[in-house]
Structures are given as structure tokens and as C-alpha cells.
Amino acid sequence: MHSSILFLHLYNPLSFESSSNSPFSILSSSSSFNSPPPVKVYSYDLPRKFNYGVVESYLKARDPSISIPFDDVSNLKYPGNQHSAEWWLFSDLIKEDRYGSTIVRVLDPEDADLFYVAFFSSLSLVANPIRPVSGVNVNSNVGGSVYIDEEMQQSLMEWLEEQIYWKRNNGWDHVFICQDPNALYKVIDRIKNGILLVSDFGRLTRDQASLVKDVILPYSHRINPFKGETGVEGRNSLLFFMGNRYRKEGGKVRDLLFQVLESEEDVIIKHGAQSRESRRMATQGMHSSKFCLHPAGDTPSACRLFDAIVSLCIPVIVSDQIELPFEDAIDY
């Protein structure tokens, strides 16, 4: 995901003005408006444990033979994850060559429009090892303690709340990425004045998040893109869905959909849990179907929608509370 699109969406004065009857008139090449000024972003130089250290802790928990910290972070690979936007945004912002970008990274916080807090909050949720592993410490990543996400969240806020630019306005111009629905859950009330980059608002209250100040991010797709010919030839199934049949909240509709559709011709609807084999079957099903069902689960959204898009399978959304990424700029 490119940071230019995201931060312009966050900080574009034109988005608060209506210049014509068309919501997309400002995107027209014939528009009389000049391009908006670049958005100046200051990325906090956080202690390593909040970004690269999270990746190292995750890898160490799964392979104790790995030596951390890495001497060269260019050799550090973010694990395959549907919430990897935190990695791509951070990587884009720290690139030295940003020629032509509408986003300017500033080194002097006095010049900044926005302050980016580059904590890998979604990966932090799953960095906990299955069992205690020597070499992982929440404070230094060197030692004998098990990684604990809640302690990392608390440590982040203790550091952040000491910063003069946070104290200036209680963080209203600070940007946090918390794409996993449970990311930063322990401290969400302490950062709710800031700008949250989320997948949906399913587990957030109205006083914590809204489209007035926050941005919906796309998931990273988990299955391989379809590389065949476009069109419906060769797509033998009308409708495909594979996932957990029984979910809470809005996801209760899944059981009803199973009852209605599982005996229909040209419809493939299967119960399945996450696994490598399930992903292979989902790839095959999406690549060979005309439509892909996208019902709500425990939360309104899921990466299934973006898996369908890269599969060239038309998504059929069944979710009352879903918000799509950049809805005010993209004509879905």
C-alpha cells in the first residue's frame, strides 16, 4: 500500500469542500484546482522493540535458533500476514528516494502536519510464543522473558506520553495503524483522539473511531492472484464460499446462507478452518467461480473480499456494517 494515497486521504483540505455536484470532480484532469500542498509527516524514531523488534520476536518464537537482533534490517522479512499494511506503510515512509511523492517525510517535528507512530501492533498480537523461549524480552529483545503484547502496548504509551508533541494536543495529529480488530485494544481509549488506520469499526465504539477522523485500510490478500484470461469462460461455478460456518455477531448470517445455498446447483459453499490446504482449496474455488460470497464474520470485514478481487471473482457482500477502503474516492 502506498503511503501517498493514504496520507493524502488523511490530510486533504479538498476532501472537506464541495466544489460541484460530482463527488469525483476534484480528480478530473480539467479541474481548476491546483494540486494540494504535500503532506509533511514526521515518523517517530521509536525504540527498535516497537517495530523491527516485533518482527524479530515473532521469528524467534517460531525458530529459537535465530539470532536476534538482526545486524542488517534489510534482511528482515515481515511474515505473510493479512494485516501487513503496517510494514508496507513504514517501509514506504523511510525510503530515502521519495522523488515525486505527495508525501514529504520531515526530520524536524516542528514542520510536521502529522506524526506517524510506527508500532507493528497487529503483528505484536501474535508474536507471543507457544511456550517460553530463551532470547525474547519485552524491553530489550535479549533475555529470558516471553513476549507479551499487553506489556508492549503499555510500554509504547509510557514512551509516547512523554513526548512534547503528544502532550501538545493529546495526540489528535498522531497516526496509529491498528488493522487487526484487536490491535492496541488495551490502550485504545488513550489513543482515540488520534487518527486510526483500521480494517473496520466492528470492535470500536463511536467515541473511539469514525469515518470523520479515521481511515479504512484494505487487507493484504492471502491467496495468489489469478493470472489467466479475463472473462467468465472456464469459471464453472456461479458462486463460491469457504470459511467458518458458525460465527458470532453479524456472522450469524453464515449459517442461514449455508442452509439456503448448500443444495443449489453451481454453488460451492464449504465449511473450513484456516490451514495451508484450505488456502489451496479457496484459491482453486475463487479462480474458477464467477461470484464470491463475502458474508460478515465476527467482524464486518475480512481479507476474503480482497482475495476475491485479485481472483477476478466478483464479490457479493453480505454485511450490514462494512466500510470499504477509500469509499469517498473509489466508485465501487
PDB file of C-alpha atoms in Angstrom, residues 31 50 145 147 160 188 220 248 252 276 281:
ATOM      1  CA  SER A  31     -10.202  20.666 -12.623  1.00  0.00           C
ATOM      2  CA  PHE A  50       8.196  -1.445  18.687  1.00  0.00           C
ATOM      3  CA  SER A 145      11.144 -13.247  29.183  1.00  0.00           C
ATOM      4  CA  TYR A 147       6.926 -11.503  24.638  1.00  0.00           C
ATOM      5  CA  LEU A 160       4.657   8.348  23.747  1.00  0.00           C
ATOM      6  CA  ILE A 188      -7.434   2.272  22.601  1.00  0.00           C
ATOM      7  CA  SER A 220      -3.393  -7.783   2.165  1.00  0.00           C
ATOM      8  CA  LYS A 248     -20.933 -14.510  16.307  1.00  0.00           C
ATOM      9  CA  LYS A 252     -24.676 -15.494  12.299  1.00  0.00           C
ATOM     10  CA  ARG A 276      -2.484 -24.339   4.064  1.00  0.00           C
ATOM     11  CA  MET A 281      -8.836 -25.031  -1.965  1.00  0.00           C
TER      12      MET A 281
END
